[in-house]
Amino acid sequence: MKNKEMETTYTIPVGPIHPALKEPIRLDLKVDGEEIIDVDVAMGQVHRGIEWLGMNRNNPIQNIYLAERVCGICNICHPFAYIMAVEQAAGITPPERAEYIRVVIAEMERIHSHLLWAGVAAHEIGFDSVFYLVWRVREKIMDLIEYVTGNRVTKAMFQIGGVRRDITEEQFPQIRKTLDYYKTIFKQLKTVFLDDRTIRMRTKNVGVLKTEDALKLLACGPTGRASGVTKDVRQDQAYGAYADLDIKAITPDIITGTIVGDVYDRIIVRLLEVKQSIEIIERCLDEMPPGATLIEPKMAKLLKTLKTAEGKGVGRAEAPRGEVIHYVRLEAGRETLATWKIRAPTYLNLMSIPTILKGGQIADVPIVFASIDPCMSCTNRAVVIDRKTNKKSIMTYEKLHQLSVEKTRRLSNGLVE
Amino acid sequence: MDWSSNSYSLTITAIIGGSIVLALLGAFFGLLYRGIDRKLAAHMQGRIGPPIIQPFRDIRKLLAKESIIPDDGLSWLFQACPFIGLVVSILLLTYIPVFGQGALLEGYGDLILILYLLFIPSLALVIGGFASGSPFATVGAQREMVIMMSYEFPLAVAIIAIAWRISYVTDINPFIFSTVAQYPIWNQVGPMGVVGSLALLFTLLVVTPGEVAKVPFDIAEAETEIAGGLLVEYSGRNLALFYLADTIRAFAMVSLVVALFFPYNLSPLIGIGATAPTVIVDSLFFLLKVFLVMFISVILIRTAMARFKISQASYIYIMAMTLIGLVGLILIHVDMIV
Amino acid sequence: MSLSAIKRALWIYHINTGSCNGCDIEILAALTPRYDLERFGMMLVGSPRHADVLLVTGPVAKQMAPRLKRVYEQTPDPKVVIVVGSCGLEGGVFYESYNLVGPVDQIIPVDVYVPGCPPRPEAIIEAVAKAWVKLEKAEQQVV
Amino acid sequence: MEILSPEEIVESFKAALGSSFIDSKIYQREVAVKKNLFQAIWIYVKRDAFRQAVDLISKLQEYPHLSIISSSDLGDSVELIYHFAIYYGHHLKGLSLGLCLSLPKNDLKIPTITDLIPGAIFTERETQEMMGVEVVGIPDDRRLFLPEDFPEGVYPWRKDETGPEDMLKVLPGHSCHSDSFASCHSEPFASCHSEGEKRPKNLAQDNPELVSGEESHTAQDRLREESQEPGEKK
């Protein structure tokens, strides 16, 4: 929709407080009428300095609960990766039963995260009834998570060298009952999302990421898989019990036969992954080996071994949004970690946002941005320090916003006469 | 006082009194229908939803709130637009035959005037959006202009088709509501014409959500995309006025659809002579008709569909709906020749 | 106009000042069919101008502090500020991090605190009930 | 693209890089019931052979997955580790490969690899702003996380003098002396909170007119004053 008589491009500041973006991030879109010409991603609003806390205040065990609060939605994959990194650095191997319980909890979290995403995506395109229905369906898995781990969101289930609580035989029937409920409702979910005309209209060929770009910009998780990049840590590397379950990366051609890499394909990949997670949990329950759940139940002894340990460790886990990696370096005699590097999947997927959004319309920004399922609180955990006293410097943000508002008003006045 | 005779001379007091009564009734039923709309939509989404009188509470709350005027917008225009919107919406009501009676200002206005009056409340919204000086409101105003222009075509086609058909039957001005009431479209036409007028009815039913700015055509106020769009800077009393204007306009638009396609009254069928009961019975029957039309065109579509993009919405209106309207028009006239 | 008109039609505006999304998804869960805040006339609105209740989540990050203040100033009176999650109360698990400007009540006056990491949707609904009580108390003082 | 075993990969690197190949370490661990192998390789190279090593890695698989560049301050030198993940897409064949380089503090330069792997731009920008390592030839050297008004020459991940000590502001009420920051955090942290609590300035006190005398606010302060016994952690 070009303005014929005047070439007017102005920047629409989307964020950091904007209802479409559930979290503070700032997208500066250079737009010409409704069409987006250029996008700049500015992060740093959600930074809480988790790594600095990990390196200066907490001992490795306390860090688990800090790693859990990197992100409220995917709060199993971060402790999972962190614990594997510490175990690799300190040379601890968890018992087999603990590996299986970790996978069960991780897959339960994937189901709840994908359903949450499906609801929010429907809300972004104004389809509120689907948002309400999908979130009502999601409540069942939240009850199951609470039944198994004790809390809806932050589960505190993992421990270095195993798992803190066991999943006993009596709990198995309840888990299977909820999974059966999801199997029956899955067909409805598929028809609502894949066969609905308006959703198809708003998502087909919108926000396309070609395979070539996805490989170059290291897109991971469902965003990458929807563009044909078969990266899935559960399939590639043997970690947790995934090695015994031979997982196969999900790509959209299972249903549509072709790989386009648009928002529609990302919906397909996420829905199929929910089905895959159900099957994984069931297999885990069937093949759950007996045995202890913690290699070293006494916390003090564990802390001592960690204090004397020396070494480096990398933990990679497949979070609902993509690959999470934690790098940990332990120094002998040091109470806290020597180095702790966290990297969330959205960090990589954000790089493909400019290529995806270019050429699209403003109306597409929320749904396309939601389609990579961004999790800002993960991406911003890096160490950032801000000068606390310099009052004048804080004004630059106000000036920036003021500039764009003035420019818009000047241009809109030009438009109106 | 029989309003429907068209050769009466209205005194000023009758006009003022009538319009005040109409304004109150319009506001009351507008808000009531908005409450019913939210309640039914909630039930369809598996929720209990707010009580029916929730819009009344919203209005009362908004009036109690402080209303902020942005200093970098044009403040006088910013405050004038809500009033214009409300006044014109009430004006709309006075020209449309509501509650089963003839229109208050029967002889003074007809369908063409309604066509223009429907345009002004959205114009007030657009000017308000531009006057509030926020980039979101500017984008919202642009979108509202596009939507306004695009649903004019099918609306005009539908109205002209009906009037044209009636003009064959009588030589009185076909655009006046009383003639439309005397010669309802359904019993004028043969089978082919019925299909044509069904197409016209369908066009109007799709235009109504656009006019009333409900999903899937509420792109101007798209809450998620541009933070409340046009109304982003409005608050307190101004927002209340716009909210009220919006509900009254919705009520007026649906009663327009009823007046055009279902102008029948219940009282002659069940033979009530005296004026008092007929007024009551006709009004209730009218409210029922309005509820049915609103249920189909606003509530059902709102829960069943997602929001369209601006390009898709204008395409649907300009191309698809105008085409269907024209097909309806042709069918009605082919039926007359056959 | 009495303040009691406000409590039956609270319009909510949610601000995330650096939260880990745990509280945000519980707020959204409170709006969904199972807990359904809309029964009490509550609605999530798109702009601070329309809002009566500011739901603030997260330990206020450095860059978010000026924005939080500006949104607080943009919201028309009378308004209620509800802090959801122990991060907003005392910084939660990040309490000693350097990039946090401190609990929300250091930046804007807060009416209701909802501890919990994250608080359950029922706790959020109970917080709104507390907000009503506070509004009524303020109303007695006004009358 | 045939799959090499970790030993073969290390041999190929040793052959190709010759003298600048310093050392390597292979980590393997059986996992769960079926005892599949979790493999990780650490290869230490000199800086001059760095780009050649990255070429070798991209020969192992066409688009190697660079997860992140982690950097740690070892006092007199900075250790950069490029975490690669190769052989993705093949069932249980994937292994993580860490390319470790150590740069002397006085000459913190590293060539960019965005031409080989375009996706490395974010992590290079982050390393540049956080550790002060200058990435030679980086196409876009704006800051990633730090705000524009962040002072030059201060690098948050450094533990030496260019580190962020003076900028730390601990939350009011749970503070410890920010000046003795280095000392107070090295010995067990519990004791550092017992001394008298010095209340650093914070935003609310900068403009008292904003935070009006709401009774709820003052109650919150009184509450915090009493609860000032030695830092009780969660």
Coordinates of C-alpha atoms in Angstrom, one line a residue, chain A residues 132-366:
Chain A
Y132 CA -9.4 -19.3 25.5
L133 CA -10.1 -22.9 24.3
V134 CA -6.5 -23.8 23.9
W135 CA -5.6 -22.5 27.3
R136 CA -8.5 -24.4 28.9
V137 CA -7.0 -27.5 27.3
R138 CA -3.6 -26.6 28.6
E139 CA -4.9 -26.5 32.2
K140 CA -5.0 -30.3 32.2
I141 CA -1.2 -30.6 31.7
M142 CA -0.7 -27.9 34.3
D143 CA -2.6 -30.1 36.8
L144 CA -0.5 -33.1 35.8
I145 CA 2.7 -31.1 36.3
E146 CA 1.5 -30.0 39.7
Y147 CA 0.4 -33.6 40.5
V148 CA 3.9 -34.9 39.6
T149 CA 6.2 -32.1 40.7
G150 CA 4.2 -30.2 43.3
N151 CA 4.0 -26.7 41.6
R152 CA 2.5 -25.4 38.4
V153 CA 5.3 -23.4 37.0
T154 CA 8.6 -23.4 38.9
K155 CA 9.1 -27.1 39.6
A156 CA 12.4 -27.4 41.5
M157 CA 12.6 -31.1 40.5
F158 CA 16.2 -31.4 39.4
Q159 CA 19.4 -31.8 41.4
I160 CA 23.0 -32.2 40.4
G161 CA 23.4 -36.0 40.2
G162 CA 19.8 -36.9 39.7
V163 CA 16.3 -35.8 40.6
R164 CA 14.9 -34.6 43.9
R165 CA 11.6 -36.4 43.8
D166 CA 10.6 -39.8 42.3
I167 CA 7.7 -40.6 40.0
T168 CA 6.2 -43.6 41.8
E169 CA 4.2 -46.4 40.3
E170 CA 0.9 -45.1 41.8
Q171 CA 1.3 -41.9 39.8
F172 CA 1.5 -43.7 36.5
P173 CA -2.3 -44.3 35.9
Q174 CA -3.0 -40.6 36.5
I175 CA -0.3 -39.6 34.0
R176 CA -1.7 -42.0 31.4
K177 CA -5.2 -40.7 31.9
T178 CA -4.2 -37.2 31.1
L179 CA -2.2 -38.3 28.1
D180 CA -5.2 -40.2 26.8
Y181 CA -7.2 -37.0 27.2
Y182 CA -4.7 -35.2 25.0
K183 CA -4.7 -38.0 22.4
T184 CA -8.4 -37.6 22.0
I185 CA -8.3 -33.8 21.9
F186 CA -5.4 -33.6 19.5
K187 CA -7.5 -34.2 16.4
Q188 CA -9.7 -31.2 17.3
L189 CA -6.6 -29.1 17.9
K190 CA -5.3 -30.0 14.5
T191 CA -8.5 -29.1 12.7
V192 CA -8.8 -25.8 14.6
F193 CA -5.3 -24.7 13.7
L194 CA -4.6 -26.3 10.4
D195 CA -8.0 -26.3 8.6
D196 CA -9.4 -23.0 9.8
R197 CA -9.8 -20.5 6.9
T198 CA -9.0 -17.3 8.7
I199 CA -5.9 -18.7 10.4
R200 CA -4.8 -20.1 7.0
M201 CA -5.3 -16.6 5.5
R202 CA -3.2 -14.9 8.2
T203 CA -0.4 -17.5 8.3
K204 CA 0.1 -19.0 4.9
N205 CA 3.2 -17.6 3.1
V206 CA 3.6 -15.0 5.9
G207 CA 7.0 -14.5 7.5
V208 CA 8.8 -17.0 5.3
L209 CA 12.3 -18.1 6.3
K210 CA 14.0 -20.1 3.5
T211 CA 16.2 -23.1 4.4
E212 CA 19.3 -21.4 3.1
D213 CA 18.8 -18.4 5.5
A214 CA 17.8 -20.7 8.3
L215 CA 21.1 -22.6 8.0
K216 CA 23.1 -19.5 7.6
L217 CA 21.5 -17.6 10.6
L218 CA 21.6 -20.8 12.8
A219 CA 17.9 -20.9 13.4
C220 CA 17.2 -23.7 15.8
G221 CA 14.2 -25.4 17.3
P222 CA 10.7 -25.4 15.7
T223 CA 11.6 -22.2 13.8
G224 CA 14.6 -23.9 12.1
R225 CA 12.8 -27.2 11.7
A226 CA 9.8 -25.5 10.0
S227 CA 12.4 -24.2 7.4
G228 CA 13.8 -27.7 6.9
V229 CA 16.8 -27.6 9.2
T230 CA 16.7 -30.9 11.0
K231 CA 18.6 -29.7 14.1
D232 CA 17.2 -31.4 17.3
V233 CA 19.5 -32.0 20.2
R234 CA 17.3 -34.9 21.4
Q235 CA 18.0 -36.6 18.1
D236 CA 21.6 -35.6 17.5
Q237 CA 23.3 -36.0 20.9
A238 CA 22.7 -38.7 23.5
Y239 CA 21.6 -36.9 26.6
G240 CA 19.1 -37.9 29.3
A241 CA 17.0 -40.9 28.3
Y242 CA 16.4 -39.5 24.7
A243 CA 19.3 -41.7 23.5
D244 CA 17.2 -44.9 24.3
L245 CA 14.0 -43.5 22.6
D246 CA 15.4 -42.7 19.1
I247 CA 13.7 -39.4 18.5
K248 CA 13.2 -38.1 14.9
A249 CA 13.2 -34.3 14.2
I250 CA 9.8 -33.1 13.1
T251 CA 9.5 -31.2 9.8
P252 CA 6.3 -29.8 8.2
D253 CA 6.5 -32.1 5.2
I254 CA 5.0 -35.0 7.2
I255 CA 1.6 -33.3 6.7
T256 CA 1.9 -30.9 3.8
G257 CA 4.6 -32.7 1.8
T258 CA 6.5 -29.5 1.2
I259 CA 8.7 -27.2 3.3
V260 CA 7.8 -23.5 2.9
G261 CA 9.1 -22.2 6.2
D262 CA 6.2 -19.8 6.9
V263 CA 4.2 -19.3 10.1
Y264 CA 1.8 -22.1 9.0
D265 CA 4.6 -24.6 9.0
R266 CA 5.8 -23.5 12.4
I267 CA 2.2 -24.2 13.7
I268 CA 2.4 -27.7 12.1
V269 CA 5.8 -28.5 13.7
R270 CA 4.8 -27.4 17.1
L271 CA 1.5 -29.3 17.0
L272 CA 3.2 -32.5 15.9
E273 CA 5.8 -32.1 18.6
V274 CA 3.0 -32.1 21.2
K275 CA 1.9 -35.5 19.8
Q276 CA 5.5 -36.7 19.8
S277 CA 6.0 -35.6 23.4
I278 CA 2.9 -37.7 24.4
E279 CA 4.5 -40.8 22.8
I280 CA 7.8 -40.1 24.5
I281 CA 6.3 -39.8 27.9
E282 CA 4.4 -43.0 27.5
R283 CA 7.5 -44.9 26.3
C284 CA 9.4 -43.5 29.3
L285 CA 6.8 -44.7 31.7
D286 CA 6.8 -48.2 30.1
E287 CA 10.7 -48.5 30.2
M288 CA 11.3 -46.7 33.5
P289 CA 14.3 -48.6 35.1
P290 CA 14.1 -49.1 38.9
G291 CA 16.8 -47.7 41.1
A292 CA 17.9 -44.7 43.1
T293 CA 17.0 -41.2 42.0
L294 CA 20.0 -39.4 43.5
I295 CA 23.7 -40.4 43.2
E296 CA 24.6 -38.4 46.3
P297 CA 21.6 -37.7 48.6
K298 CA 23.6 -35.8 51.2
M299 CA 23.8 -32.1 50.1
A300 CA 26.9 -31.2 52.1
K301 CA 29.0 -34.1 50.6
L302 CA 27.8 -33.1 47.1
L303 CA 28.9 -29.5 47.8
K304 CA 32.3 -30.6 48.9
T305 CA 32.9 -32.6 45.8
L306 CA 31.8 -29.6 43.7
K307 CA 34.1 -27.4 45.6
T308 CA 37.1 -29.6 45.0
A309 CA 36.1 -30.3 41.4
E310 CA 38.1 -28.7 38.6
G311 CA 37.1 -28.7 34.9
K312 CA 34.9 -27.4 32.1
G313 CA 31.4 -28.7 31.0
V314 CA 28.9 -28.0 28.3
G315 CA 25.3 -28.9 28.7
R316 CA 23.0 -28.8 25.6
A317 CA 19.3 -29.5 25.9
E318 CA 16.3 -29.2 23.4
A319 CA 14.0 -26.6 24.9
P320 CA 10.5 -26.0 23.4
R321 CA 12.0 -23.1 21.5
G322 CA 15.3 -24.6 20.4
E323 CA 18.7 -25.5 21.7
V324 CA 19.7 -24.3 25.1
I325 CA 23.4 -24.4 26.0
H326 CA 25.1 -23.8 29.4
Y327 CA 28.9 -23.7 29.7
V328 CA 30.3 -24.0 33.2
R329 CA 33.9 -23.8 34.5
L330 CA 34.7 -25.0 38.0
E331 CA 37.8 -24.0 39.8
A332 CA 39.1 -26.0 42.8
G333 CA 38.6 -24.2 46.1
R334 CA 36.2 -21.7 44.8
E335 CA 32.7 -21.6 46.4
T336 CA 30.9 -20.2 43.4
L337 CA 31.3 -21.0 39.6
A338 CA 34.3 -19.6 37.9
T339 CA 32.5 -19.0 34.6
W340 CA 28.9 -19.5 33.7
K341 CA 27.6 -18.8 30.2
I342 CA 23.9 -19.3 29.4
R343 CA 22.5 -19.0 25.9
A344 CA 18.8 -19.4 25.1
P345 CA 17.3 -20.4 21.8
T346 CA 15.6 -17.1 21.1
Y347 CA 19.1 -15.5 21.0
L348 CA 19.7 -17.4 17.8
N349 CA 16.2 -17.1 16.4
L350 CA 16.2 -13.4 16.8
M351 CA 18.9 -13.1 14.2
S352 CA 16.4 -14.3 11.5
I353 CA 13.7 -11.7 12.5
P354 CA 15.0 -9.0 10.2
T355 CA 15.1 -11.3 7.2
I356 CA 11.6 -12.7 8.0
L357 CA 9.9 -9.4 8.6
K358 CA 11.3 -7.5 5.7
G359 CA 8.6 -6.9 3.0
G360 CA 5.8 -7.9 5.4
Q361 CA 3.1 -5.6 6.7
I362 CA 2.8 -4.0 10.1
A363 CA -0.3 -6.1 10.8
D364 CA 1.9 -9.2 10.4
V365 CA 4.5 -8.1 13.0
P366 CA 2.8 -9.6 16.1

